[in-house]
Amino acid sequence: MKKTNALDDSNVRAIYRAGYHGHNHLEWEDDNTLRIENWNEYVDESITLNIDDEIYDGRGWACQSLRMKDQYVRCLAPEK
């Protein structure tokens, strides 16, 4: 998802990774806060993210990756 229509893609990054669960909706709460709904009757991976500081990874791999550590302040993942 892009926050801007700028032609320069150098600032584009993934902030949310999860499987598709059936009910999806994206809504900007303000310029930096994105509400992502992704759920069904068995799984709910909905979350509100500050896109400047946070990412969500449904598998938790990004949160464990040393390569990704400089790309976010807080990495969120489902509790196991």
The first five atom37 places (N, CA, C, CB, O) and aatype in JSON, in Angstrom:
{
  "aatype": [12, 11, 11, 16, 2, 0, 10, 3, 3, 15, 2, 19, 1, 0, 9, 18, 1, 0, 7, 18, 8, 7, 8, 2, 8, 10, 6, 17, 6, 3, 3, 2, 16, 10, 1, 9, 6, 2, 17, 2, 6, 18, 19, 3, 6, 15, 9, 16, 10, 2, 9, 3, 3, 6, 9, 18, 3, 7, 1, 7, 17, 0, 4, 5, 15, 10, 1, 12, 11, 3, 5, 18, 19, 1, 4, 10, 0, 14, 6, 11],
  "atom_mask": [
    [1, 1, 1, 1, 1],
    [1, 1, 1, 1, 1],
    [1, 1, 1, 1, 1],
    [1, 1, 1, 1, 1],
    [1, 1, 1, 1, 1],
    [1, 1, 1, 1, 1],
    [1, 1, 1, 1, 1],
    [1, 1, 1, 1, 1],
    [1, 1, 1, 1, 1],
    [1, 1, 1, 1, 1],
    [1, 1, 1, 1, 1],
    [1, 1, 1, 1, 1],
    [1, 1, 1, 1, 1],
    [1, 1, 1, 1, 1],
    [1, 1, 1, 1, 1],
    [1, 1, 1, 1, 1],
    [1, 1, 1, 1, 1],
    [1, 1, 1, 1, 1],
    [1, 1, 1, 0, 1],
    [1, 1, 1, 1, 1],
    [1, 1, 1, 1, 1],
    [1, 1, 1, 0, 1],
    [1, 1, 1, 1, 1],
    [1, 1, 1, 1, 1],
    [1, 1, 1, 1, 1],
    [1, 1, 1, 1, 1],
    [1, 1, 1, 1, 1],
    [1, 1, 1, 1, 1],
    [1, 1, 1, 1, 1],
    [1, 1, 1, 1, 1],
    [1, 1, 1, 1, 1],
    [1, 1, 1, 1, 1],
    [1, 1, 1, 1, 1],
    [1, 1, 1, 1, 1],
    [1, 1, 1, 1, 1],
    [1, 1, 1, 1, 1],
    [1, 1, 1, 1, 1],
    [1, 1, 1, 1, 1],
    [1, 1, 1, 1, 1],
    [1, 1, 1, 1, 1],
    [1, 1, 1, 1, 1],
    [1, 1, 1, 1, 1],
    [1, 1, 1, 1, 1],
    [1, 1, 1, 1, 1],
    [1, 1, 1, 1, 1],
    [1, 1, 1, 1, 1],
    [1, 1, 1, 1, 1],
    [1, 1, 1, 1, 1],
    [1, 1, 1, 1, 1],
    [1, 1, 1, 1, 1],
    [1, 1, 1, 1, 1],
    [1, 1, 1, 1, 1],
    [1, 1, 1, 1, 1],
    [1, 1, 1, 1, 1],
    [1, 1, 1, 1, 1],
    [1, 1, 1, 1, 1],
    [1, 1, 1, 1, 1],
    [1, 1, 1, 0, 1],
    [1, 1, 1, 1, 1],
    [1, 1, 1, 0, 1],
    [1, 1, 1, 1, 1],
    [1, 1, 1, 1, 1],
    [1, 1, 1, 1, 1],
    [1, 1, 1, 1, 1],
    [1, 1, 1, 1, 1],
    [1, 1, 1, 1, 1],
    [1, 1, 1, 1, 1],
    [1, 1, 1, 1, 1],
    [1, 1, 1, 1, 1],
    [1, 1, 1, 1, 1],
    [1, 1, 1, 1, 1],
    [1, 1, 1, 1, 1],
    [1, 1, 1, 1, 1],
    [1, 1, 1, 1, 1],
    [1, 1, 1, 1, 1],
    [1, 1, 1, 1, 1],
    [1, 1, 1, 1, 1],
    [1, 1, 1, 1, 1],
    [1, 1, 1, 1, 1],
    [1, 1, 1, 1, 1]
  ],
  "atom_positions": [
    [[0.83, -1.17, 0.0], [0.0, 0.0, 0.0], [0.88, 1.23, 0.0], [-0.95, 0.0, 1.2], [1.88, 1.28, 0.72]],
    [[0.53, 2.22, -0.79], [1.27, 3.46, -0.84], [0.49, 4.56, -0.16], [1.59, 3.84, -2.28], [-0.73, 4.67, -0.33]],
    [[1.19, 5.38, 0.6], [0.57, 6.52, 1.25], [0.56, 7.73, 0.32], [1.31, 6.87, 2.55], [-0.2, 8.68, 0.55]],
    [[1.36, 7.71, -0.7], [1.51, 8.85, -1.59], [1.43, 8.42, -3.04], [2.84, 9.57, -1.32], [1.59, 7.24, -3.35]],
    [[1.18, 9.36, -3.91], [1.16, 9.09, -5.34], [2.5, 9.41, -6.0], [0.05, 9.88, -6.01], [2.6, 9.44, -7.22]],
    [[3.52, 9.66, -5.2], [4.83, 10.01, -5.73], [5.35, 8.91, -6.64], [5.83, 10.27, -4.59], [5.13, 7.73, -6.4]],
    [[6.05, 9.33, -7.68], [6.59, 8.36, -8.63], [7.79, 7.62, -8.07], [6.98, 9.05, -9.91], [8.11, 6.52, -8.52]],
    [[8.46, 8.2, -7.09], [9.63, 7.59, -6.49], [9.21, 6.51, -5.5], [10.5, 8.66, -5.79], [8.61, 6.82, -4.47]],
    [[9.52, 5.25, -5.79], [9.13, 4.13, -4.93], [10.2, 3.79, -3.89], [8.84, 2.92, -5.77], [10.11, 2.74, -3.25]],
    [[11.2, 4.63, -3.7], [12.29, 4.3, -2.78], [11.81, 4.25, -1.32], [13.41, 5.31, -2.91], [12.47, 3.63, -0.49]],
    [[10.69, 4.89, -1.0], [10.19, 4.89, 0.37], [9.07, 3.9, 0.59], [9.72, 6.26, 0.74], [8.49, 3.87, 1.67]],
    [[8.74, 3.08, -0.4], [7.67, 2.1, -0.27], [8.18, 0.92, 0.54], [7.16, 1.64, -1.66], [9.26, 0.4, 0.28]],
    [[7.39, 0.5, 1.54], [7.78, -0.64, 2.35], [6.53, -1.37, 2.82], [8.64, -0.2, 3.57], [5.45, -0.79, 2.89]],
    [[6.68, -2.63, 3.12], [5.57, -3.43, 3.63], [5.38, -3.13, 5.11], [5.82, -4.95, 3.41], [6.35, -3.1, 5.87]],
    [[4.14, -2.91, 5.52], [3.86, -2.67, 6.93], [2.93, -3.72, 7.52], [3.27, -1.3, 7.12], [2.74, -3.77, 8.74]],
    [[2.33, -4.57, 6.66], [1.37, -5.57, 7.13], [1.5, -6.82, 6.29], [-0.09, -5.02, 7.08], [1.48, -6.77, 5.06]],
    [[1.63, -7.96, 6.97], [1.69, -9.23, 6.27], [0.86, -10.24, 7.06], [3.18, -9.72, 6.1], [1.11, -10.48, 8.24]],
    [[-0.13, -10.82, 6.38], [-0.99, -11.84, 6.99], [-1.77, -12.53, 5.89], [-1.95, -11.22, 8.07], [-1.93, -11.98, 4.8]],
    [[-2.24, -13.71, 6.17], [-3.09, -14.41, 5.23], [-4.44, -13.73, 5.1], [0.0, 0.0, 0.0], [-4.86, -13.0, 6.0]],
    [[-5.12, -13.97, 4.0], [-6.45, -13.41, 3.77], [-7.47, -14.22, 4.57], [-6.81, -13.42, 2.26], [-7.49, -15.45, 4.49]],
    [[-8.32, -13.53, 5.34], [-9.27, -14.22, 6.19], [-10.74, -13.99, 5.82], [-9.06, -13.81, 7.6], [-11.63, -14.5, 6.5]],
    [[-11.0, -13.24, 4.77], [-12.37, -13.11, 4.27], [-12.99, -11.74, 4.39], [0.0, 0.0, 0.0], [-13.57, -11.24, 3.43]],
    [[-12.89, -11.12, 5.55], [-13.46, -9.79, 5.76], [-12.31, -8.8, 5.86], [-14.37, -9.74, 7.04], [-11.56, -8.81, 6.83]],
    [[-12.17, -7.95, 4.84], [-11.06, -7.0, 4.8], [-11.58, -5.58, 4.61], [-10.08, -7.36, 3.68], [-12.54, -5.34, 3.88]],
    [[-10.93, -4.66, 5.29], [-11.28, -3.25, 5.16], [-10.07, -2.43, 5.62], [-12.56, -2.89, 5.99], [-9.47, -2.74, 6.65]],
    [[-9.73, -1.39, 4.88], [-8.66, -0.47, 5.24], [-9.26, 0.91, 5.44], [-7.54, -0.43, 4.17], [-10.1, 1.35, 4.66]],
    [[-8.82, 1.58, 6.49], [-9.33, 2.93, 6.74], [-8.26, 3.79, 7.4], [-10.61, 2.88, 7.62], [-7.68, 3.4, 8.42]],
    [[-8.0, 4.96, 6.81], [-7.07, 5.9, 7.42], [-7.77, 6.61, 8.56], [-6.54, 6.92, 6.37], [-8.83, 7.2, 8.37]],
    [[-7.18, 6.56, 9.76], [-7.72, 7.29, 10.9], [-7.17, 8.7, 10.94], [-7.4, 6.55, 12.2], [-7.86, 9.63, 11.35]],
    [[-5.92, 8.87, 10.51], [-5.31, 10.18, 10.31], [-4.15, 9.96, 9.34], [-4.82, 10.83, 11.68], [-4.04, 8.88, 8.75]],
    [[-3.29, 10.94, 9.16], [-2.22, 10.84, 8.16], [-1.23, 9.72, 8.43], [-1.48, 12.14, 8.1], [-0.59, 9.23, 7.49]],
    [[-1.09, 9.3, 9.67], [-0.09, 8.28, 10.02], [-0.67, 7.02, 10.63], [0.89, 8.86, 10.97], [0.08, 6.11, 10.98]],
    [[-1.98, 6.94, 10.75], [-2.6, 5.8, 11.43], [-3.57, 5.09, 10.48], [-3.34, 6.27, 12.69], [-4.52, 5.68, 9.98]],
    [[-3.29, 3.82, 10.24], [-4.09, 3.01, 9.33], [-4.73, 1.86, 10.09], [-3.22, 2.48, 8.17], [-4.04, 1.09, 10.77]],
    [[-6.04, 1.73, 9.99], [-6.79, 0.61, 10.58], [-6.97, -0.43, 9.5], [-8.18, 1.08, 11.16], [-7.53, -0.16, 8.44]],
    [[-6.48, -1.66, 9.78], [-6.57, -2.78, 8.85], [-7.44, -3.84, 9.49], [-5.16, -3.35, 8.49], [-7.13, -4.35, 10.56]],
    [[-8.53, -4.19, 8.82], [-9.4, -5.27, 9.31], [-9.2, -6.47, 8.41], [-10.9, -4.83, 9.34], [-9.26, -6.36, 7.18]],
    [[-8.96, -7.62, 9.03], [-8.71, -8.87, 8.31], [-9.12, -10.0, 9.26], [-7.19, -9.01, 7.86], [-8.36, -10.39, 10.14]],
    [[-10.35, -10.53, 9.07], [-10.85, -11.5, 10.04], [-11.88, -12.43, 9.42], [-11.47, -10.77, 11.23], [-12.41, -12.19, 8.33]],
    [[-12.13, -13.5, 10.15], [-13.27, -14.4, 9.89], [-13.71, -14.93, 11.25], [-12.89, -15.58, 8.9], [-13.24, -14.44, 12.28]],
    [[-14.59, -15.91, 11.28], [-15.09, -16.4, 12.57], [-14.05, -17.14, 13.39], [-16.28, -17.3, 12.34], [-14.26, -17.38, 14.58]],
    [[-12.92, -17.51, 12.78], [-11.89, -18.28, 13.48], [-10.63, -17.48, 13.79], [-11.52, -19.48, 12.68], [-9.94, -17.76, 14.76]],
    [[-10.33, -16.49, 12.98], [-9.07, -15.74, 13.08], [-9.36, -14.25, 12.92], [-8.04, -16.22, 12.01], [-10.16, -13.85, 12.08]],
    [[-8.7, -13.44, 13.74], [-8.81, -11.99, 13.6], [-7.42, -11.38, 13.65], [-9.72, -11.39, 14.72], [-6.79, -11.35, 14.71]],
    [[-6.95, -10.91, 12.52], [-5.65, -10.25, 12.45], [-5.84, -8.77, 12.13], [-4.74, -10.92, 11.4], [-5.03, -8.17, 11.42]],
    [[-6.91, -8.19, 12.66], [-7.15, -6.76, 12.52], [-6.22, -6.0, 13.46], [-8.63, -6.41, 12.81], [-5.9, -6.47, 14.54]],
    [[-5.81, -4.81, 13.01], [-4.87, -4.04, 13.82], [-4.87, -2.59, 13.36], [-3.44, -4.63, 13.73], [-5.21, -2.29, 12.21]],
    [[-4.51, -1.7, 14.25], [-4.31, -0.3, 13.92], [-2.82, -0.02, 14.05], [-5.15, 0.65, 14.85], [-2.22, -0.28, 15.09]],
    [[-2.23, 0.51, 12.98], [-0.78, 0.73, 12.94], [-0.44, 2.2, 12.76], [-0.15, -0.08, 11.82], [-1.1, 2.91, 12.0]],
    [[0.58, 2.65, 13.46], [1.24, 3.92, 13.16], [2.22, 3.57, 12.05], [1.95, 4.58, 14.44], [3.22, 2.9, 12.3]],
    [[1.96, 4.01, 10.84], [2.74, 3.55, 9.69], [4.18, 4.04, 9.7], [2.08, 3.99, 8.42], [5.02, 3.51, 8.96]],
    [[4.49, 5.04, 10.5], [5.87, 5.53, 10.59], [6.74, 4.65, 11.46], [5.9, 6.94, 11.13], [7.95, 4.58, 11.26]],
    [[6.14, 3.96, 12.45], [6.92, 3.25, 13.46], [6.64, 1.77, 13.57], [6.68, 3.86, 14.77], [7.47, 1.03, 14.1]],
    [[5.49, 1.29, 13.09], [5.07, -0.07, 13.38], [4.85, -0.89, 12.11], [3.8, -0.06, 14.2], [4.51, -0.36, 11.05]],
    [[5.07, -2.19, 12.25], [4.72, -3.14, 11.21], [4.02, -4.32, 11.88], [5.99, -3.61, 10.4], [4.15, -4.53, 13.09]],
    [[3.28, -5.09, 11.09], [2.62, -6.3, 11.6], [2.99, -7.45, 10.7], [1.07, -6.12, 11.69], [2.89, -7.33, 9.47]],
    [[3.4, -8.55, 11.28], [3.71, -9.76, 10.54], [2.99, -10.92, 11.21], [5.24, -10.01, 10.47], [3.35, -11.31, 12.32]],
    [[2.0, -11.46, 10.54], [1.2, -12.55, 11.08], [1.98, -13.81, 11.39], [0.0, 0.0, 0.0], [1.55, -14.62, 12.2]],
    [[3.12, -13.99, 10.75], [3.96, -15.15, 11.02], [5.05, -14.85, 12.04], [4.59, -15.65, 9.74], [5.64, -15.76, 12.62]],
    [[5.33, -13.58, 12.26], [6.35, -13.17, 13.22], [7.76, -13.19, 12.68], [0.0, 0.0, 0.0], [8.7, -12.87, 13.41]],
    [[7.93, -13.56, 11.43], [9.28, -13.67, 10.86], [9.98, -12.31, 10.78], [9.21, -14.29, 9.47], [11.17, -12.22, 11.07]],
    [[9.26, -11.27, 10.4], [9.88, -9.95, 10.3], [10.37, -9.47, 11.66], [8.89, -8.93, 9.71], [11.38, -8.78, 11.75]],
    [[9.65, -9.83, 12.7], [10.02, -9.41, 14.05], [11.32, -10.08, 14.52], [8.9, -9.72, 15.03], [12.0, -9.56, 15.41]],
    [[11.66, -11.21, 13.93], [12.86, -11.95, 14.3], [14.03, -11.67, 13.37], [12.58, -13.42, 14.32], [15.16, -12.08, 13.65]],
    [[13.77, -10.98, 12.27], [14.79, -10.76, 11.24], [15.72, -9.62, 11.61], [14.12, -10.47, 9.9], [15.27, -8.49, 11.83]],
    [[17.0, -9.89, 11.67], [17.98, -8.84, 11.93], [18.03, -7.84, 10.79], [19.36, -9.45, 12.16], [18.31, -6.66, 11.01]],
    [[17.77, -8.3, 9.58], [17.76, -7.41, 8.41], [16.65, -6.37, 8.49], [17.62, -8.23, 7.14], [16.8, -5.27, 7.95]],
    [[15.55, -6.7, 9.14], [14.39, -5.81, 9.21], [14.46, -4.85, 10.41], [13.12, -6.62, 9.28], [13.7, -3.88, 10.45]],
    [[15.33, -5.1, 11.37], [15.34, -4.35, 12.62], [15.45, -2.83, 12.45], [16.47, -4.82, 13.47], [14.91, -2.09, 13.27]],
    [[16.12, -2.35, 11.41], [16.28, -0.91, 11.23], [15.11, -0.28, 10.46], [17.58, -0.62, 10.51], [15.14, 0.91, 10.18]],
    [[14.09, -1.07, 10.12], [12.98, -0.55, 9.32], [11.74, -0.24, 10.15], [12.63, -1.55, 8.25], [10.73, 0.21, 9.59]],
    [[11.77, -0.46, 11.45], [10.61, -0.19, 12.28], [11.05, 0.05, 13.72], [9.6, -1.36, 12.21], [12.15, -0.32, 14.12]],
    [[10.17, 0.67, 14.49], [10.42, 0.85, 15.91], [9.78, -0.3, 16.69], [9.87, 2.22, 16.4], [10.36, -0.82, 17.64]],
    [[8.56, -0.69, 16.26], [7.83, -1.75, 16.96], [7.27, -2.73, 15.95], [6.69, -1.16, 17.82], [6.59, -2.34, 15.0]],
    [[7.56, -4.01, 16.15], [7.06, -5.07, 15.29], [6.01, -5.85, 16.07], [8.21, -6.0, 14.79], [6.27, -6.33, 17.18]],
    [[4.83, -5.98, 15.49], [3.74, -6.67, 16.15], [3.48, -7.99, 15.45], [2.47, -5.81, 16.18], [3.57, -8.08, 14.23]],
    [[3.15, -9.01, 16.23], [2.84, -10.34, 15.7], [1.81, -10.97, 16.63], [4.14, -11.24, 15.59], [1.68, -10.56, 17.79]],
    [[1.07, -11.96, 16.14], [0.1, -12.62, 17.01], [0.8, -13.32, 18.17], [-0.74, -13.63, 16.21], [1.92, -13.81, 18.03]],
    [[0.14, -13.36, 19.3], [0.69, -14.09, 20.44], [0.51, -15.58, 20.2], [-0.01, -13.67, 21.77], [-0.54, -16.02, 19.73]],
    [[1.52, -16.34, 20.5], [1.48, -17.79, 20.28], [1.13, -18.5, 21.54], [2.81, -18.3, 19.76], [1.05, -19.73, 21.56]]
  ]
}
